Coordinates of C-alpha atoms in Angstrom, one line a residue:
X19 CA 60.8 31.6 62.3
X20 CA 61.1 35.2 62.7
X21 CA 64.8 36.7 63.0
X22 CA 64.5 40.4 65.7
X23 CA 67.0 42.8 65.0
X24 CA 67.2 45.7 67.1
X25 CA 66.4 49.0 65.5
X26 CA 69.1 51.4 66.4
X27 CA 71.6 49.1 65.8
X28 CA 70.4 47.1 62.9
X29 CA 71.8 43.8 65.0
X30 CA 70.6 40.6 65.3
X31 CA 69.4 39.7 68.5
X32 CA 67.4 36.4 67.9
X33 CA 64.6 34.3 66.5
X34 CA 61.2 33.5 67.5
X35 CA 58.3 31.7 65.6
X36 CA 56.1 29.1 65.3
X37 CA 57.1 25.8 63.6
X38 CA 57.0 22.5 62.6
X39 CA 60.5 20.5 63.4
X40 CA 59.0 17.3 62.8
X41 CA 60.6 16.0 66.4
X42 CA 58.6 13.0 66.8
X43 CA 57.6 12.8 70.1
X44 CA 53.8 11.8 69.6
X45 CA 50.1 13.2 69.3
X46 CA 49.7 16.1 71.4
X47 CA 53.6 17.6 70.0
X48 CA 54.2 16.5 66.4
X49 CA 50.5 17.2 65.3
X50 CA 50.5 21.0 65.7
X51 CA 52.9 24.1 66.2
X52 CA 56.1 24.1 68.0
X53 CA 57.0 27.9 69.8
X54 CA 60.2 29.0 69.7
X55 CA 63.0 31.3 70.8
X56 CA 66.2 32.1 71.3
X57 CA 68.1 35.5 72.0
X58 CA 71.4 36.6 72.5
X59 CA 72.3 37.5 76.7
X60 CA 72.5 40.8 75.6
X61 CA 68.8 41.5 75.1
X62 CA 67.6 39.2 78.5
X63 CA 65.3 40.4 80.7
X64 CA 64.4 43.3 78.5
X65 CA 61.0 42.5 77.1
X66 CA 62.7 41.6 73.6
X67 CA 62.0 37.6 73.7
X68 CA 58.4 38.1 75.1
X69 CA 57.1 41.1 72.8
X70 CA 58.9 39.1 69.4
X71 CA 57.3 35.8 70.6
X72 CA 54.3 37.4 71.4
X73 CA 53.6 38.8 67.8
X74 CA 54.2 35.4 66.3
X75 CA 52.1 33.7 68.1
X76 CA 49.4 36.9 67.1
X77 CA 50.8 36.3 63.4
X78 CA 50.0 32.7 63.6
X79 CA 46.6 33.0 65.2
X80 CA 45.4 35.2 62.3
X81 CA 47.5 32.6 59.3
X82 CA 46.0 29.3 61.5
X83 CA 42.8 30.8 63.7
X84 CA 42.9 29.1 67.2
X85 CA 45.2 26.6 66.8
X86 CA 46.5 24.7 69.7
X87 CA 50.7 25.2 69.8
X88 CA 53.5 23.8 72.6
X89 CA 56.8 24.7 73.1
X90 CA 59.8 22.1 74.5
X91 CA 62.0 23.6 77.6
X92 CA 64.7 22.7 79.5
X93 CA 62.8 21.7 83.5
X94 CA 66.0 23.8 84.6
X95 CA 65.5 26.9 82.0
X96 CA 63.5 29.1 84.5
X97 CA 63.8 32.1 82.2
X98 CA 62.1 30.2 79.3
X99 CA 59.7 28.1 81.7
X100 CA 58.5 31.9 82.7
X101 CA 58.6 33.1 79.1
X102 CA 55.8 30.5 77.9
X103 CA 53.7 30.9 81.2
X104 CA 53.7 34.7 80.1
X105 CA 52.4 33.4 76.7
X106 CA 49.9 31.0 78.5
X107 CA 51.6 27.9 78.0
X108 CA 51.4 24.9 80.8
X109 CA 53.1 22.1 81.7
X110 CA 52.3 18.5 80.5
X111 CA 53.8 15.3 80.8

């Protein structure tokens, strides 16, 4: 995982990454990467979560080459459900 700070201010504004959290849910999960992210309300809807998650899935394609990766959302997180169709994620069941 990746912690963004903001620039100007030096804050923390959340984390992003690729990982393994050994969640076991079955093939198809547990057998590659996990995405992740979570930032503070202050940053939503200003391109932060999507340009951090973005270069760690760039970082992980150049560490892992073109490894498959998922991500677990909430059905009623829309902002997150949009976040991972942005990074070309799908839904599967």
């Amino acid at each position: 995982m990746f912690a963004v700070i903001k620039k100007v201010s030096c804050r923390f504004v959340g984390e992003t990454g690729i990982a393994d959290f050994h969640r076991c849910i079955g093939h198809g999960f547990d057998d590659v990467g996990e995405a992740a992210w979570v930032f503070s309300s202050e940053v939503h809807g200003r391109g932060y979560a999507f340009e951090a998650a973005d270069a760690a899935h760039r970082w992980f394609a150049r560490q892992k080459g073109d490894s498959q990766t998922v991500c677990l959302i909430d059905p009623a997180n829309g902002p997150s459900l949009a976040q991972a169709a942005r990074l070309g994620y799908s839904p599967f069941w």
